[in-house]
Amino acid sequence: MIREVSEADTAQALGSGDVPVLATPRLIQWLEAATVEAAGPFLEAGQTSVGTAIRIDHLRATPVGGRVELTATAPKSPTGRRLTFPVSAVDADGEQVATGEIERAIVDRARFLAGLGGASAG
């Protein structure tokens, strides 16, 4: 998955800093989206995956207009209902922007939403 950094993706726009470069929260969002996609083959009907842990090192700034390729490497098999994805972000120059791991848990979607009680399940 490749994303281009826009003004809306910057630390200034998201309030996570005061510089016009890719914000760490947006980078994490993009990496997590890559794991959602990579988790698909592990899910059966009625299941979804939810994020449970994120460990990311944001190593290099990316300016507005910069492109970032995001990858999430699927595990060979889940550990129980847990999936651990090594993740990576590389810029158009081939420089490592971020590296880390994101964990997801496989859950029954209806049971998960029912467990929210009074919270909106939209």
Coordinates of C-alpha atoms in Angstrom, one line a residue, residues 2-45:
I2 CA 1.4 3.4 -1.0
R3 CA 0.3 6.7 0.6
E4 CA 1.2 10.3 -0.3
V5 CA 1.6 12.7 2.6
S6 CA -0.9 15.6 2.5
E7 CA -1.2 18.7 4.7
A8 CA -4.0 16.8 6.6
D9 CA -1.4 14.1 7.5
T10 CA 1.1 16.4 9.2
A11 CA 2.0 16.7 12.8
Q12 CA 0.8 20.3 12.6
A13 CA -2.6 19.2 11.4
L14 CA -3.0 16.4 13.9
G15 CA -1.7 18.3 16.9
S16 CA 1.1 15.8 17.5
G17 CA 3.8 18.4 16.8
D18 CA 4.4 21.7 15.1
V19 CA 6.3 20.7 11.9
P20 CA 4.8 20.0 8.5
V21 CA 5.9 16.4 8.2
L22 CA 4.1 13.0 8.4
A23 CA 2.6 12.7 11.9
T24 CA 3.4 9.6 13.9
P25 CA -0.3 9.0 14.6
R26 CA -1.1 9.1 10.9
L27 CA 1.8 6.7 10.1
I28 CA 0.5 4.3 12.8
Q29 CA -3.0 4.6 11.3
W30 CA -1.6 3.7 7.8
L31 CA 0.4 0.8 9.2
E32 CA -2.6 -0.5 11.1
A33 CA -4.7 -0.4 7.9
A34 CA -2.0 -2.6 6.3
T35 CA -2.4 -5.1 9.1
V36 CA -6.2 -5.1 8.7
E37 CA -5.8 -6.0 5.0
A38 CA -3.1 -8.7 5.8
A39 CA -5.3 -10.3 8.5
G40 CA -8.1 -11.0 6.0
P41 CA -7.0 -14.5 5.0
F42 CA -7.0 -15.6 8.6
L43 CA -10.6 -14.7 9.2
E44 CA -13.6 -16.9 8.9
A45 CA -17.2 -15.8 8.3

